[in-house]
CSV table of C-alpha atoms in Angstrom, one decimal:
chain,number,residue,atom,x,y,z
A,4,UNK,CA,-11.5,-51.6,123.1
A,5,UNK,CA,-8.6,-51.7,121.4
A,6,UNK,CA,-4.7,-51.0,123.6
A,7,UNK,CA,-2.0,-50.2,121.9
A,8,UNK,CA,1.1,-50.1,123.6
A,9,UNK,CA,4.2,-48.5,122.3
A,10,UNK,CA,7.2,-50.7,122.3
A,11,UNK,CA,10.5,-49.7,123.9
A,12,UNK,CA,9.4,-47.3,125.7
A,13,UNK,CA,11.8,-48.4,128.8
A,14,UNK,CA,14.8,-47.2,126.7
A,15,UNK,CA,13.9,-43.4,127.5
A,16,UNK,CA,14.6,-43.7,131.3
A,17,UNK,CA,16.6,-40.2,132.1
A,18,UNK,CA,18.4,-40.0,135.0
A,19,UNK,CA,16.3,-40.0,138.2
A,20,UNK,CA,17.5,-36.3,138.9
A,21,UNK,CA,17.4,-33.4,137.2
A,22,UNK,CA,20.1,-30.6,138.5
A,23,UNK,CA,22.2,-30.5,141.2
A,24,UNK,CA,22.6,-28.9,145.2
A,25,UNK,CA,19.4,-27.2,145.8
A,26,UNK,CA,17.8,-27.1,142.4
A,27,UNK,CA,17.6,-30.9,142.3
A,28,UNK,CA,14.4,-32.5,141.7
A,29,UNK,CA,13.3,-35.8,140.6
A,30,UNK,CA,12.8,-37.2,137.2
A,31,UNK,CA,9.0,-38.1,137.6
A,32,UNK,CA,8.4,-39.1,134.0
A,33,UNK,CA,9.9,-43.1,134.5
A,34,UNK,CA,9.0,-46.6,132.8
A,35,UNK,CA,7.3,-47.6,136.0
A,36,UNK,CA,4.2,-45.3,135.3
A,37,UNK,CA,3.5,-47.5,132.3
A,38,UNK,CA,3.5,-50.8,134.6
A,39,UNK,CA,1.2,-49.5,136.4
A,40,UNK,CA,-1.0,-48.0,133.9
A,41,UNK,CA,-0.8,-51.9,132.4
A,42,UNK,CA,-1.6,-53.3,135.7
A,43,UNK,CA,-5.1,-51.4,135.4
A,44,UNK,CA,-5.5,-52.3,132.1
A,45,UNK,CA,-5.1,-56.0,132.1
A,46,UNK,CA,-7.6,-56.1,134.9
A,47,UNK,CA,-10.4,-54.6,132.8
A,48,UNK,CA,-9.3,-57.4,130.6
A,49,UNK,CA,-8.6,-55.3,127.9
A,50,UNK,CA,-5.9,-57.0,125.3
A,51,UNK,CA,-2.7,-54.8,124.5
A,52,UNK,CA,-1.6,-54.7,121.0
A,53,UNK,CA,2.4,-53.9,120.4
A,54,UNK,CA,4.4,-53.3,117.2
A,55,UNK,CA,7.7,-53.5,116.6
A,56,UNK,CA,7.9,-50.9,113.3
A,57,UNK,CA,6.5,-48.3,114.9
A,58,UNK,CA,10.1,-47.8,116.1
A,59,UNK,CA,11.6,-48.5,113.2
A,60,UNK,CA,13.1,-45.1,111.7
A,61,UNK,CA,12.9,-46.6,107.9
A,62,UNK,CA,9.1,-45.9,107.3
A,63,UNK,CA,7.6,-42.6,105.9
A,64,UNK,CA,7.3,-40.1,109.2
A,65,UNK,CA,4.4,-39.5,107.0
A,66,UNK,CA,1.8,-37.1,108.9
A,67,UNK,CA,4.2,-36.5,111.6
A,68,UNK,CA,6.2,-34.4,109.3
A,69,UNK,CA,2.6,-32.5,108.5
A,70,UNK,CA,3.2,-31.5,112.4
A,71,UNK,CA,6.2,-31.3,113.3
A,72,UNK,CA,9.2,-29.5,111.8
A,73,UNK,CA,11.9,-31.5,109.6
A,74,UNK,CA,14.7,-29.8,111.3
A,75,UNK,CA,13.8,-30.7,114.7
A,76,UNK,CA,12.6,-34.1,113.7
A,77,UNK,CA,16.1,-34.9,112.6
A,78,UNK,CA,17.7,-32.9,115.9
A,79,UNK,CA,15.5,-35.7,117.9
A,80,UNK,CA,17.0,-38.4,115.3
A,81,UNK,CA,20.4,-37.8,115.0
A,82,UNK,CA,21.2,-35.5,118.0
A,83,UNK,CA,22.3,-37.8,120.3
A,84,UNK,CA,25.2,-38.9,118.3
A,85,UNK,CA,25.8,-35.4,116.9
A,86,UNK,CA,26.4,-34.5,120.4
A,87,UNK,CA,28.3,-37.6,121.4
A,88,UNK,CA,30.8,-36.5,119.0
A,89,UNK,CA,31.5,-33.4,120.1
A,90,UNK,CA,34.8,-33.4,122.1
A,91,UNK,CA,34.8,-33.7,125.9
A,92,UNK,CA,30.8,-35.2,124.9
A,93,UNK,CA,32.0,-38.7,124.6
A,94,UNK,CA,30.6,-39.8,127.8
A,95,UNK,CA,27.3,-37.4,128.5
A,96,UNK,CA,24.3,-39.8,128.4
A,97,UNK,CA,21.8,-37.2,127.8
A,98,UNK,CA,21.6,-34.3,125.8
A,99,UNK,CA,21.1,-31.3,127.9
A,100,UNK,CA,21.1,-27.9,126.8
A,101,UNK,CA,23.2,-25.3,128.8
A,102,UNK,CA,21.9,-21.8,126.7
A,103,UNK,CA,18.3,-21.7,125.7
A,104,UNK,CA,16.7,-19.6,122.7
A,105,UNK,CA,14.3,-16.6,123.3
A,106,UNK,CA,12.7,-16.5,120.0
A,107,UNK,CA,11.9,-14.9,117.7
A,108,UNK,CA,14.5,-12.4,118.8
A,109,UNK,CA,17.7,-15.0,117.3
A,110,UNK,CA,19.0,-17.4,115.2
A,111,UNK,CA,18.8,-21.0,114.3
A,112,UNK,CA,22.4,-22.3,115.3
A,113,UNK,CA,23.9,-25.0,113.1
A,114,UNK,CA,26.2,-26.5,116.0
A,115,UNK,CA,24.9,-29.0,118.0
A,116,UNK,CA,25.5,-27.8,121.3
A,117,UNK,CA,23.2,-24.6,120.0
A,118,UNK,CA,20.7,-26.7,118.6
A,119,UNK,CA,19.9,-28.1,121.7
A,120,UNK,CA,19.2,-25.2,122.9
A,121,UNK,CA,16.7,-24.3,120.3
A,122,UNK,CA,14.8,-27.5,120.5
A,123,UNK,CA,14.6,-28.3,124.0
A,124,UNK,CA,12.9,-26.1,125.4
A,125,UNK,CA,14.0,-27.0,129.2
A,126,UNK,CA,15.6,-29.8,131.5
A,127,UNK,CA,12.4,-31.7,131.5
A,128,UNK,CA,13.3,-32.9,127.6
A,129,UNK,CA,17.0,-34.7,127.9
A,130,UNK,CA,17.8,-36.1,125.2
A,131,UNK,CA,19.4,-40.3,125.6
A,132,UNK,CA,20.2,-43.1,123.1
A,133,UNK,CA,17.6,-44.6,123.5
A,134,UNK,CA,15.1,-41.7,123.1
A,135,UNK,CA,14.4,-41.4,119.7
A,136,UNK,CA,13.2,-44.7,119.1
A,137,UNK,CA,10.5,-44.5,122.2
A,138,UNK,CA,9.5,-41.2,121.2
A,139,UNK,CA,9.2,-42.2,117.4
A,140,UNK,CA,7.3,-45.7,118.6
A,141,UNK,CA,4.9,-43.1,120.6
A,142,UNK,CA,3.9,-40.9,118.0
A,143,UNK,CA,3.8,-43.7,115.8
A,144,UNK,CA,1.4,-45.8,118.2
A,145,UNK,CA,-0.7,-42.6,118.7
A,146,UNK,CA,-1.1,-42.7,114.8
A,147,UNK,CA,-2.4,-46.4,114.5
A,148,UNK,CA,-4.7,-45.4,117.5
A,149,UNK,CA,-6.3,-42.7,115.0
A,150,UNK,CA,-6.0,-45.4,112.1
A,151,UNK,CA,-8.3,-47.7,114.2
A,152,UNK,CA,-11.2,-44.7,114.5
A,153,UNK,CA,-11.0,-44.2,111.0
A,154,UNK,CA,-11.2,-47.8,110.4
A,155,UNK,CA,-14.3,-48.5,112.3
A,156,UNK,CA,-13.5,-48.9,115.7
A,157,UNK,CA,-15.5,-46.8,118.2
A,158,UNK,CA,-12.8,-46.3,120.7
A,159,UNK,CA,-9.0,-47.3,121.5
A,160,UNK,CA,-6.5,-46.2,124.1
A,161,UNK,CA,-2.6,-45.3,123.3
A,162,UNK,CA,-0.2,-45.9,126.2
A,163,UNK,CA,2.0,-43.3,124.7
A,164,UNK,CA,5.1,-43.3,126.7
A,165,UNK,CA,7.2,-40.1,126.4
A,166,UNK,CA,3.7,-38.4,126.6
A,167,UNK,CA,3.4,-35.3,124.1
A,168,UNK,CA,0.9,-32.8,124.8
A,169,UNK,CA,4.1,-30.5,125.5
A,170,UNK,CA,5.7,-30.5,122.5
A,171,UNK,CA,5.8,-27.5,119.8
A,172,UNK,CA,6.0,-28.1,116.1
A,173,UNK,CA,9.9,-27.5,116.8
A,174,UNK,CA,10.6,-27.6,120.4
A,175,UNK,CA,10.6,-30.2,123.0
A,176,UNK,CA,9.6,-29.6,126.7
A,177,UNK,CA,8.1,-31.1,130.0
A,178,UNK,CA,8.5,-34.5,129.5
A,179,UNK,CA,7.8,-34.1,125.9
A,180,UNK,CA,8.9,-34.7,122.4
A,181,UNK,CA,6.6,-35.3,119.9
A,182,UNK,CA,3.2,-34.1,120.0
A,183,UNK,CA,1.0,-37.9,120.3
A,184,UNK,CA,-2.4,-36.1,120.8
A,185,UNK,CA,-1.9,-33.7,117.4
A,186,UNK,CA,-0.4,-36.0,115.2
A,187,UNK,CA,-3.7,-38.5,116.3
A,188,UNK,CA,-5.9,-35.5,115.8
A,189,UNK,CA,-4.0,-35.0,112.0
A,190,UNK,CA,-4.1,-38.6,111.4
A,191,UNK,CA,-7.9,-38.1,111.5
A,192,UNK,CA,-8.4,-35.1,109.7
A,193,UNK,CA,-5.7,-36.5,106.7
A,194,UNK,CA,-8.5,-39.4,107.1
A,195,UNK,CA,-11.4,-37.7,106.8
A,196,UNK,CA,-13.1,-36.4,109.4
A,197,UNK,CA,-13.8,-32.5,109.1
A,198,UNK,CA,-13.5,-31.3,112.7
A,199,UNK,CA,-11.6,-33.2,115.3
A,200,UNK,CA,-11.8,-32.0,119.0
A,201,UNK,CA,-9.2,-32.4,121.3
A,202,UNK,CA,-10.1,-32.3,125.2
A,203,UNK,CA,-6.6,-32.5,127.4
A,204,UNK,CA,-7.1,-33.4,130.9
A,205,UNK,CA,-3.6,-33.5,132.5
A,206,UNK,CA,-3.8,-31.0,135.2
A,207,UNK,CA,-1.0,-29.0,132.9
A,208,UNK,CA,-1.8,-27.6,130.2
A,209,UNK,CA,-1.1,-28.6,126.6
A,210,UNK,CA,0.6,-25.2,125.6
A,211,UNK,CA,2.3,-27.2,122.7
A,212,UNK,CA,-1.1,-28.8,121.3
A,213,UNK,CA,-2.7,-25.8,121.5
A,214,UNK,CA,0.0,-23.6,119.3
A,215,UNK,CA,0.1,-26.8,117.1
A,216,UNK,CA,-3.8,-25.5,116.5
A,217,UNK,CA,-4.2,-21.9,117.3
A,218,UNK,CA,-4.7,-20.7,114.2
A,219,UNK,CA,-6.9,-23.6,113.0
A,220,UNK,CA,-11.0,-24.6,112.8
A,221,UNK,CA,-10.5,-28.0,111.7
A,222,UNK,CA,-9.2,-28.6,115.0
A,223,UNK,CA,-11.3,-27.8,118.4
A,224,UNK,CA,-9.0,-27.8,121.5
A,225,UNK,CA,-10.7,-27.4,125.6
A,226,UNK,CA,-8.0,-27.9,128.6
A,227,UNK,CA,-8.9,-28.4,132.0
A,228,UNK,CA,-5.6,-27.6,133.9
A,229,UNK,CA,-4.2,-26.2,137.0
A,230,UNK,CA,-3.9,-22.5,136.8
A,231,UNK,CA,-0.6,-21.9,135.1
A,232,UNK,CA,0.2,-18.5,137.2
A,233,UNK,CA,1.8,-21.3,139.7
A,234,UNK,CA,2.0,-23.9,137.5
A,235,UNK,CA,4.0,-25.5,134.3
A,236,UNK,CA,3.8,-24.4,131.5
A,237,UNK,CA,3.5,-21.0,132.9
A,238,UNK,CA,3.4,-19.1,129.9
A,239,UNK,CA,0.2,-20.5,128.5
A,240,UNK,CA,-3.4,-21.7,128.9
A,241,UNK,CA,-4.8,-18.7,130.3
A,242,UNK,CA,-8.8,-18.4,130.2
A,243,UNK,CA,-8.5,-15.4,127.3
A,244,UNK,CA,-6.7,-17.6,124.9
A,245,UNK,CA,-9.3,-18.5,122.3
A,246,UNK,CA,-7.7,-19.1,119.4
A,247,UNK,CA,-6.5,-17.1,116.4
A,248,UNK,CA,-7.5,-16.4,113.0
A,249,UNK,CA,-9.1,-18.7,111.8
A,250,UNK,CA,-9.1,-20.4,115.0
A,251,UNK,CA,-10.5,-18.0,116.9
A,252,UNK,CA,-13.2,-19.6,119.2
A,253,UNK,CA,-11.9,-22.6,118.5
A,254,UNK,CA,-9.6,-22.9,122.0
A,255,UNK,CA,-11.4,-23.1,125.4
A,256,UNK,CA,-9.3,-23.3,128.5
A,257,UNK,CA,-10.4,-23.8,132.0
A,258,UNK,CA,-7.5,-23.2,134.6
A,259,UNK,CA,-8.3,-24.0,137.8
A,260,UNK,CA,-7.3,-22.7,141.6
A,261,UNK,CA,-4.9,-24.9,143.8
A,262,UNK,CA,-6.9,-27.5,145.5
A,263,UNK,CA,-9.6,-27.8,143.4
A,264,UNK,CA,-11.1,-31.9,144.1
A,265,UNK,CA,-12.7,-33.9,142.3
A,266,UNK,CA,-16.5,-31.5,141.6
A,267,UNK,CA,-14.5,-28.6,140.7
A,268,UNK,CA,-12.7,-30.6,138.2
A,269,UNK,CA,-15.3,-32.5,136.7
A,270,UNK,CA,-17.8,-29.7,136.7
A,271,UNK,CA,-14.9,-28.4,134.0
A,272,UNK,CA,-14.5,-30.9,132.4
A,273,UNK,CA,-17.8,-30.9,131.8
A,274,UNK,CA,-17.8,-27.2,130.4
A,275,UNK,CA,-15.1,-28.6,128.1
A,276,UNK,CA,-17.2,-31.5,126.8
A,277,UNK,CA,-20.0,-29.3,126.2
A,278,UNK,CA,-18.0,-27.0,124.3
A,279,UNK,CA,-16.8,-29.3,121.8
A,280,UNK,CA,-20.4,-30.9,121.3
A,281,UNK,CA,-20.8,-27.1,120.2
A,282,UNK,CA,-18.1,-26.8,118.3
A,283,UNK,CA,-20.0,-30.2,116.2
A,284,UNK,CA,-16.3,-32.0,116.2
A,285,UNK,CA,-16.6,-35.6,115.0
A,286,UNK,CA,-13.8,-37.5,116.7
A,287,UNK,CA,-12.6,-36.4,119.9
A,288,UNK,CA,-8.9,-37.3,121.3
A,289,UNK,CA,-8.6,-37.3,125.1
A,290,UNK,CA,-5.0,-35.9,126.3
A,291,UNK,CA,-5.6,-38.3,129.3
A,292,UNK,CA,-3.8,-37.1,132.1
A,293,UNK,CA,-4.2,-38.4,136.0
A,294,UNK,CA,-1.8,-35.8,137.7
A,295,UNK,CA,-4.6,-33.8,139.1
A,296,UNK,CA,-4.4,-36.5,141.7
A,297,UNK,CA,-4.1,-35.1,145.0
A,298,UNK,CA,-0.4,-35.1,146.1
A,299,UNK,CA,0.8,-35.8,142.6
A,300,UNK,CA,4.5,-34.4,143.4
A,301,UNK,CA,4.1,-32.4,139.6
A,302,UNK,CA,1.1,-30.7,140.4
A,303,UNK,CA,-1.5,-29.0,142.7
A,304,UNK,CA,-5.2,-29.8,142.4
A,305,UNK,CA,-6.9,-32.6,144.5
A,306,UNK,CA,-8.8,-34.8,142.7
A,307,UNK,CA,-9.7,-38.2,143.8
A,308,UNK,CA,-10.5,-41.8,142.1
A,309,UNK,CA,-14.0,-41.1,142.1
A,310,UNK,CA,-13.1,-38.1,139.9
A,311,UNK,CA,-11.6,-40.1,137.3
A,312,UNK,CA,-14.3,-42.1,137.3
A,313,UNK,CA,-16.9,-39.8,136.4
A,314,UNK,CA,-14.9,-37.7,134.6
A,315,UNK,CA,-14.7,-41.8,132.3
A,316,UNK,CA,-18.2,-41.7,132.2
A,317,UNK,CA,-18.7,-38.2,131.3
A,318,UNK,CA,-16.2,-38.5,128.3
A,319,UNK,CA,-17.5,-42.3,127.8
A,320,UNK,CA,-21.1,-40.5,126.8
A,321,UNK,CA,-19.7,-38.4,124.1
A,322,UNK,CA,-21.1,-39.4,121.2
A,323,UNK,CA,-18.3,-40.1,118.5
A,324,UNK,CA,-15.1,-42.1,118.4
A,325,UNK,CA,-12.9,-41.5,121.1
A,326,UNK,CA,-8.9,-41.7,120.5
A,327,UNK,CA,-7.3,-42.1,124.3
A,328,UNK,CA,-3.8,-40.9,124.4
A,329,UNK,CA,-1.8,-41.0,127.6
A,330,UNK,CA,-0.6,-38.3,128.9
A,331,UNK,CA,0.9,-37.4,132.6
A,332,UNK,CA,0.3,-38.8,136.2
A,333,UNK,CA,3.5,-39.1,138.1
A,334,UNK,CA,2.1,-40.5,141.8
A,335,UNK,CA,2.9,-43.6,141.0
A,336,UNK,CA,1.3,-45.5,143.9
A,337,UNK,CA,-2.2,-44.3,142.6
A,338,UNK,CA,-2.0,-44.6,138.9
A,339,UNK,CA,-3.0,-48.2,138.5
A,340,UNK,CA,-6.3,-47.2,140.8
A,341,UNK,CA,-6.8,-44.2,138.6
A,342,UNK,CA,-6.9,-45.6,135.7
A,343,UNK,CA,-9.2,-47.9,136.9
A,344,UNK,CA,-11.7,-46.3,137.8
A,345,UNK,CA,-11.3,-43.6,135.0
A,346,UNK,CA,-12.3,-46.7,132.7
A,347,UNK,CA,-14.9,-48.3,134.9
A,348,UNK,CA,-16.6,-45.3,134.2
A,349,UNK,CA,-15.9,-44.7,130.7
A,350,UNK,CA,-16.2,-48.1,129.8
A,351,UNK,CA,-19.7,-48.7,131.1
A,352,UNK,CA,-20.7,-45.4,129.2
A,353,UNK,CA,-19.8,-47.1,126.0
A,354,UNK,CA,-21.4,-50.3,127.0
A,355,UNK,CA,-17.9,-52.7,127.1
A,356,UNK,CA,-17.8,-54.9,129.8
A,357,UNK,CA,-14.6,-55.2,131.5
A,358,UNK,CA,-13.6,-58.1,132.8
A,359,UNK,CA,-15.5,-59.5,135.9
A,360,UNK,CA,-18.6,-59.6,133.3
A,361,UNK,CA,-16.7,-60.3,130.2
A,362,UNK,CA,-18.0,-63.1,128.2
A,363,UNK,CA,-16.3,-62.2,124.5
A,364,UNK,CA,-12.8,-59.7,123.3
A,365,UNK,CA,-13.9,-56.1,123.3
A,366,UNK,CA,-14.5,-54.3,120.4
């Protein structure tokens, strides 16, 4: 199985706190959850592919411009420097918004201090220096991961690092800029295949994917997730959403109560998998999350390793290409173990031998 790892990634490190006095919290979303994530990797033996021009901002944004607005993509471009112009801005290191936009009741501002308002959609989306390249190397990597489906492979895993699953066609939120798992999911439909499911995982839930597709039948979307009634995003992934339109039926979500472990979860995301076998999709792209870890400090489920790993073997037997794109999991000290078992499971379901049995490089 092919790895793809984004390069740069480490340049999007915000500040380890968000707010101030009370309100603080940590930044959870750090360069240290991809070390770890590595860690798990290279001990399957699995061998981690990175290029250089995916954050390079000369190429064609070709399809994700089909996804993702042109204003916003140049906000996320140029708006650090717009903003370190600004006077009195000279020495912010993130971009921050301090007024947010309640659409559709307004305007798109043209100043930049508005703007960041309009396309970050919270604190959990600051905007440094160094972001635009990670986030553009992310989305970019996410796109060769759906390149290697349509080129043959059977499977491949993106260690997409700012993760995306968050992220509106213009707005930026929780963690999240560009939108890996639905440009991967365009990639393949630009490519060919005529019904690509997506089945997201992280314990919150992909409100931005799913607008991305609401409206949509090319493009099959099931969420397992904490209940968003006490949870981020809040304001979506509610068991009546089912789509739109054309897209009606083609949206599953499965919130679940606090403290679910590891059989309530993977009883859903078994529902989910059986769904989209329904729904006759022909590639499937996993928003691969690991923060319904018990004691994950974003979140509130309790699933444990062994969860992962069935929940690997479960997704493993689904029987057409599968796209990996990394998504949350913010309890650091158990990713690496996660991941592990999620793939000893998955793995063996797609008959790759990791690496205590590993005789030749994985397909």
């Amino acid at each position: 199985m092919r790895v793809l790892l984004p390069p740069g990634h480490a340049a999007h490190d915000p500040d380890p706190v968000i707010g101030s006095g009370a309100g603080a919290r940590p930044y959870f979303e750090t360069p240290a959850r991809i070390a770890a994530l590595l860690r798990a990797v290279q001990a399957a033996g699995l061998p981690v592919e990175e290029n250089q021009a995916w954050a390079s901002g000369q190429e064609s944004l070709g399809v994700i411009a089909k996804v993702h607005e042109a204003g916003y993509l140049g906000f996320l471009e140029g708006g650090f420097a717009a903003w370190r112009s600004r006077p009195g801005r000279e020495a912010d290191l993130a971009v921050r918004p301090s007024a947010f936009a309640v659409r559709p009741l307004n305007r798109r501002p043209s100043d930049i201090v508005g703007l960041a308002g309009w396309y970050l959609g919270g604190n959990g989306a600051p905007l440094l220096e160094g972001s635009w390249g990670a986030i553009l190397a992310s989305a970019r990597a996410a796109e060769a991961g759906a390149r290697c489906l349509l080129a043959g492979d059977a499977q491949a895993y993106v260690l997409t690092r700012p993760p995306g699953h968050h992220a509106y066609a213009d707005l930026a939120g929780g963690f999240c800029f560009l939108n890996n798992a639905a440009i991967a999911a365009e990639t393949l439909r630009a490519g060919g295949i005529n019904k690509v499911g997506i089945l997201d995982i992280d314990v919150h839930h992909g409100n931005g994917t799913q607008a991305i597709f609401y409206e949509r039948e090319d493009v099959a979307f099931a969420s397992v997730h904490g209940d968003p009634a006490g949870l981020y995003p809040f304001f979506a992934g509610y068991a009546d959403e089912t789509g739109q339109g054309r897209g009606l039926g083609a949206t599953l979500n499965l919130p679940l109560p606090p403290g679910t472990g590891s059989a309530g979860w993977v009883a859903a995301v078994e529902r989910a998998l059986s769904a989209l076998r329904r729904q006759a999709v022909e590639a499937l792209v996993v928003s691969l999350g690991f923060d319904a870890q018990e004691g994950d400090p974003s979140a509130n489920l309790a699933v444990q390793a062994d969860g992962f790993r069935e929940a690997g073997r479960r997704i493993g037997q689904f029987g057409t290409p599968i796209l990996l794109v990394q998504e949350g999991g913010y309890l650091i000290t158990r990713l690496e173990d996660n991941l592990a078992a999620f793939l000893d499971g998955f793995l063996a379901a797609r008959g790759i031998a990791t690496r205590p049995q590993l005789t030749e490089t994985p397909a």
